[in-house]
């Protein structure tokens, strides 16, 4: 590695931030190439939305890209036109965060000391191979890029298809597999019924988009438990930072943690206090708690408690929650609880048959479109992305046993098919969920990017001496 070259696949928040940290830590002549199939670097999936009703679900004051400069995003916001009003909102339109990340990227690229050390490459990475000499990334158009190390910052994948759908339905014109695709809600008759699979934050985004485009028809949302994300507390201090309360050792088993959490919530409620800070106080230690669980406890959590955790932990901004509530009150949005039994096309319409959880009876919903809002697909054996398929087929990576992402080490190195850790391949962001669990939002990813940059920079420095 005489001129170490590091490729980062994905220029959303994770990949972009990692690139910046690597730039600051790796000495010349190390070079970094940041690659994305999107033309706008820094936005990724979450912050690419142009809809002003799509708000951050974390207050702006907690969205700094740097944990040691907590006010950084808000200070940037305040320098933007209308920044005062935006910052006062707390939950700002998501695109502002994308613009902030992009600003960080271009600001650094203009610094003379970094000028020639970071390349932006627009393209789709469709393959990656490894030889003793290093890595070769294949991009669309049969372009090749040689690298000594590569980091997967590929973010979330579209939801897994509902198992009870007929194959021709999944390929047909009534189904939208990707809720974030531009055509997910386009071209709908305003009075048509729309069926959404999932009742989480992605569903909330879809409902808000439908309302914004003047949709008048019924919106049905279905999930196994029918749980809606809770709302952030009104007046939740935007600057509040979750802190670990020093105290007795944390319990290590799922049963003990659940019991302790429930007791804390009960006590807070009895004192007339809000339950949310109890959940938020766990944030800084959630990864450690997850890592202390046995495999059986992790599986049990995913099977029984995950839906409850998700709706309490990943909450809606008040404004969004109000709109969802109003749509429910008016009857336009109807939530259903049950398991899909069949999804098919009949007489030109989508028909979704589900078994209701409460009484086991069968019900059918009919609509002009079905949009899968079931949450990101995490089982890498079922993800069709060519890069993922190629990595697994070559044995360079393997899915983790809980099917939450790829199997990685605590330093974010990929494990190969046999479990050996790679010295060249790393991952950041949602791909690493199995090892960390709590690696969804900016406050967690920013710490991870720093740690991975430290680790990779140490390898680079060692090869340069
Ligand atoms: C709708 C939504 C809203 C969210 N809102 C918030 C929020 O308010 N606050 C918060 O803290 N977190 C939020 N999150 C969590 C969010 O996932 C993280 O904050 C963070 O943005 C994840 O960034 P990422 O870079 O890992 O992934 P992504 O943003 O998904 O970026 C991955 C990038 O990789 C690119 N890519 C993937 N594969 C390839 C390939 N083979 N070749 C080339 N490019 C590739 C994609 O084009 C994409 O740009 C939200 C997530 C979603 C989905």
Coordinates of C-alpha atoms in Angstrom, one line a residue, residues 193-405:
X193 CA -58.0 3.6 -2.3
X194 CA -54.4 3.1 -1.4
X195 CA -53.1 0.1 0.6
X196 CA -49.9 0.6 2.6
X197 CA -48.1 -2.4 4.1
X198 CA -46.6 -1.3 7.4
X199 CA -47.7 1.2 10.1
X200 CA -44.3 2.8 11.0
X201 CA -42.4 5.9 10.1
X202 CA -42.3 5.0 6.4
X203 CA -46.1 4.7 6.4
X204 CA -46.3 8.1 8.1
X205 CA -44.1 9.6 5.3
X206 CA -46.3 8.0 2.7
X207 CA -49.6 9.3 4.3
X208 CA -48.2 12.8 4.6
X209 CA -47.1 12.7 0.9
X210 CA -50.5 11.5 -0.2
X211 CA -52.2 14.3 1.8
X212 CA -49.9 16.8 0.3
X213 CA -50.7 15.7 -3.2
X214 CA -54.4 16.3 -2.4
X215 CA -55.4 12.6 -2.0
X216 CA -59.0 12.2 -1.0
X217 CA -59.5 8.5 -1.2
X218 CA -59.2 6.0 1.7
X219 CA -55.7 5.0 2.9
X220 CA -55.5 1.6 4.5
X221 CA -52.4 0.7 6.5
X222 CA -51.8 -2.8 7.8
X223 CA -49.2 -4.4 10.0
X224 CA -49.1 -7.5 12.2
X225 CA -49.4 -5.5 15.5
X226 CA -51.0 -2.3 14.1
X227 CA -48.6 -0.2 16.2
X228 CA -48.1 3.5 15.3
X229 CA -44.9 5.3 16.2
X230 CA -45.4 7.4 19.3
X231 CA -45.1 11.2 19.1
X232 CA -42.3 13.3 20.5
X233 CA -43.4 15.1 23.6
X234 CA -44.8 18.5 23.1
X235 CA -42.2 21.0 24.1
X236 CA -39.5 18.3 24.1
X237 CA -36.5 20.6 24.7
X238 CA -34.8 20.6 21.3
X239 CA -31.4 20.7 22.9
X240 CA -31.9 17.8 25.2
X241 CA -29.1 15.3 25.0
X242 CA -29.6 11.8 26.2
X243 CA -27.0 11.1 28.9
X244 CA -26.2 7.8 30.6
X245 CA -27.2 8.0 34.2
X246 CA -24.2 6.8 36.2
X247 CA -25.5 4.2 38.6
X248 CA -25.6 0.5 39.3
X249 CA -24.4 -1.9 36.7
X250 CA -26.8 -2.4 33.9
X251 CA -28.7 -5.7 33.8
X252 CA -27.4 -8.1 31.2
X253 CA -30.3 -10.3 30.3
X254 CA -33.3 -9.4 28.2
X255 CA -35.7 -10.2 31.0
X256 CA -33.9 -8.0 33.5
X257 CA -33.5 -5.1 31.1
X258 CA -37.2 -5.3 30.2
X259 CA -38.2 -5.5 33.8
X260 CA -36.0 -2.5 34.8
X261 CA -37.2 -0.4 31.9
X262 CA -40.9 -1.1 32.7
X263 CA -40.2 -0.3 36.4
X264 CA -38.5 3.0 35.4
X265 CA -41.4 4.0 33.2
X266 CA -44.0 3.1 35.9
X267 CA -42.1 5.2 38.5
X268 CA -41.7 8.1 36.1
X269 CA -45.5 7.9 35.3
X270 CA -46.3 7.7 39.0
X271 CA -44.3 10.9 39.6
X272 CA -46.3 12.6 36.8
X273 CA -43.3 12.6 34.5
X274 CA -43.0 11.6 30.9
X275 CA -41.9 8.1 29.8
X276 CA -39.8 9.4 26.9
X277 CA -36.7 10.4 28.8
X278 CA -36.6 6.9 30.3
X279 CA -36.2 5.5 26.8
X280 CA -33.8 8.3 25.8
X281 CA -31.6 7.7 28.7
X282 CA -30.9 4.2 27.4
X283 CA -29.5 5.6 24.1
X284 CA -25.8 5.9 25.1
X285 CA -25.8 2.4 26.4
X286 CA -28.1 0.6 24.1
X287 CA -25.3 -0.8 22.0
X288 CA -23.5 -2.1 25.1
X289 CA -26.7 -3.7 26.3
X290 CA -27.3 -5.3 22.9
X291 CA -23.8 -6.7 22.8
X292 CA -24.2 -8.1 26.3
X293 CA -27.3 -10.1 25.3
X294 CA -26.9 -13.8 24.4
X295 CA -27.9 -14.8 20.8
X296 CA -31.0 -16.3 22.3
X297 CA -32.0 -13.1 24.0
X298 CA -31.3 -11.1 20.8
X299 CA -33.6 -13.5 18.9
X300 CA -36.3 -13.2 21.6
X301 CA -36.1 -9.5 21.5
X302 CA -36.5 -9.4 17.8
X303 CA -39.5 -11.8 17.9
X304 CA -41.4 -10.3 20.8
X305 CA -40.3 -6.9 21.7
X306 CA -38.9 -5.2 18.7
X307 CA -42.2 -3.7 17.4
X308 CA -42.8 -2.1 20.9
X309 CA -39.2 -0.8 21.1
X310 CA -39.3 0.6 17.6
X311 CA -42.5 2.7 18.2
X312 CA -41.3 4.1 21.5
X313 CA -37.8 4.7 20.3
X314 CA -38.3 6.1 16.8
X315 CA -40.9 8.7 17.3
X316 CA -42.8 11.1 15.0
X317 CA -42.5 14.9 15.1
X318 CA -45.6 16.4 16.7
X319 CA -46.7 18.1 13.4
X320 CA -46.6 14.8 11.6
X321 CA -48.3 12.9 14.4
X322 CA -51.1 15.6 14.3
X323 CA -51.7 15.0 10.6
X324 CA -51.8 11.3 11.0
X325 CA -54.2 11.6 13.9
X326 CA -56.4 14.0 11.9
X327 CA -56.5 11.5 9.0
X328 CA -57.5 8.8 11.4
X329 CA -60.2 10.9 13.0
X330 CA -61.7 11.8 9.6
X331 CA -61.7 8.1 8.7
X332 CA -59.5 8.6 5.7
X333 CA -56.6 6.7 7.2
X334 CA -57.6 3.3 8.6
X335 CA -55.2 1.1 10.5
X336 CA -55.6 -2.7 10.4
X337 CA -53.9 -5.3 12.5
X338 CA -53.2 -8.7 11.0
X339 CA -51.1 -11.0 8.8
X340 CA -51.3 -10.9 5.0
X341 CA -52.8 -14.1 3.6
X342 CA -52.9 -13.2 0.0
X343 CA -52.1 -10.3 -2.2
X344 CA -53.3 -10.5 -5.8
X345 CA -54.8 -8.6 -8.7
X346 CA -58.5 -9.0 -9.4
X347 CA -60.6 -7.2 -12.0
X348 CA -57.8 -4.6 -12.4
X349 CA -57.5 -3.8 -8.6
X350 CA -55.2 -4.9 -5.9
X351 CA -56.9 -7.2 -3.3
X352 CA -55.1 -7.7 0.0
X353 CA -56.6 -10.4 2.2
X354 CA -55.4 -10.5 5.8
X355 CA -56.2 -12.5 9.0
X356 CA -57.2 -10.1 11.7
X357 CA -55.1 -10.4 14.8
X358 CA -57.9 -9.8 17.3
X359 CA -60.3 -12.6 16.2
X360 CA -58.6 -14.6 13.4
X361 CA -61.2 -13.7 10.8
X362 CA -60.3 -13.0 7.2
X363 CA -60.8 -9.6 5.7
X364 CA -60.1 -8.1 2.3
X365 CA -59.1 -4.6 1.3
X366 CA -59.2 -3.4 -2.3
X367 CA -57.2 -0.6 -3.7
X368 CA -55.6 1.0 -6.8
X369 CA -52.1 0.5 -5.5
X370 CA -50.1 -1.3 -2.8
X371 CA -47.0 0.4 -1.5
X372 CA -44.7 -1.6 0.7
X373 CA -43.8 0.6 3.7
X374 CA -42.7 -2.4 5.8
X375 CA -39.3 -1.0 6.8
X376 CA -35.9 -1.7 5.3
X377 CA -35.0 -5.2 4.1
X378 CA -32.2 -6.5 6.3
X379 CA -31.9 -10.2 5.3
X380 CA -28.9 -10.0 2.9
X381 CA -29.7 -13.5 1.5
X382 CA -32.9 -11.9 0.1
X383 CA -31.5 -8.7 -1.1
X384 CA -31.2 -8.6 -4.9
X385 CA -28.6 -5.8 -5.2
X386 CA -25.8 -7.0 -7.5
X387 CA -23.0 -5.8 -5.2
X388 CA -24.4 -7.6 -2.2
X389 CA -25.1 -10.7 -4.3
X390 CA -21.6 -10.7 -5.7
X391 CA -20.0 -10.2 -2.2
X392 CA -21.9 -13.1 -0.8
X393 CA -21.3 -15.4 -3.8
X394 CA -17.6 -14.7 -3.7
X395 CA -17.6 -15.5 0.1
X396 CA -16.2 -12.0 0.9
X397 CA -19.1 -11.4 3.3
X398 CA -21.8 -13.3 5.0
X399 CA -25.2 -12.3 6.5
X400 CA -25.3 -12.2 10.3
X401 CA -27.2 -15.0 11.9
X402 CA -30.1 -12.8 13.1
X403 CA -30.6 -11.5 9.5
X404 CA -30.2 -7.9 10.5
X405 CA -27.3 -7.0 8.2

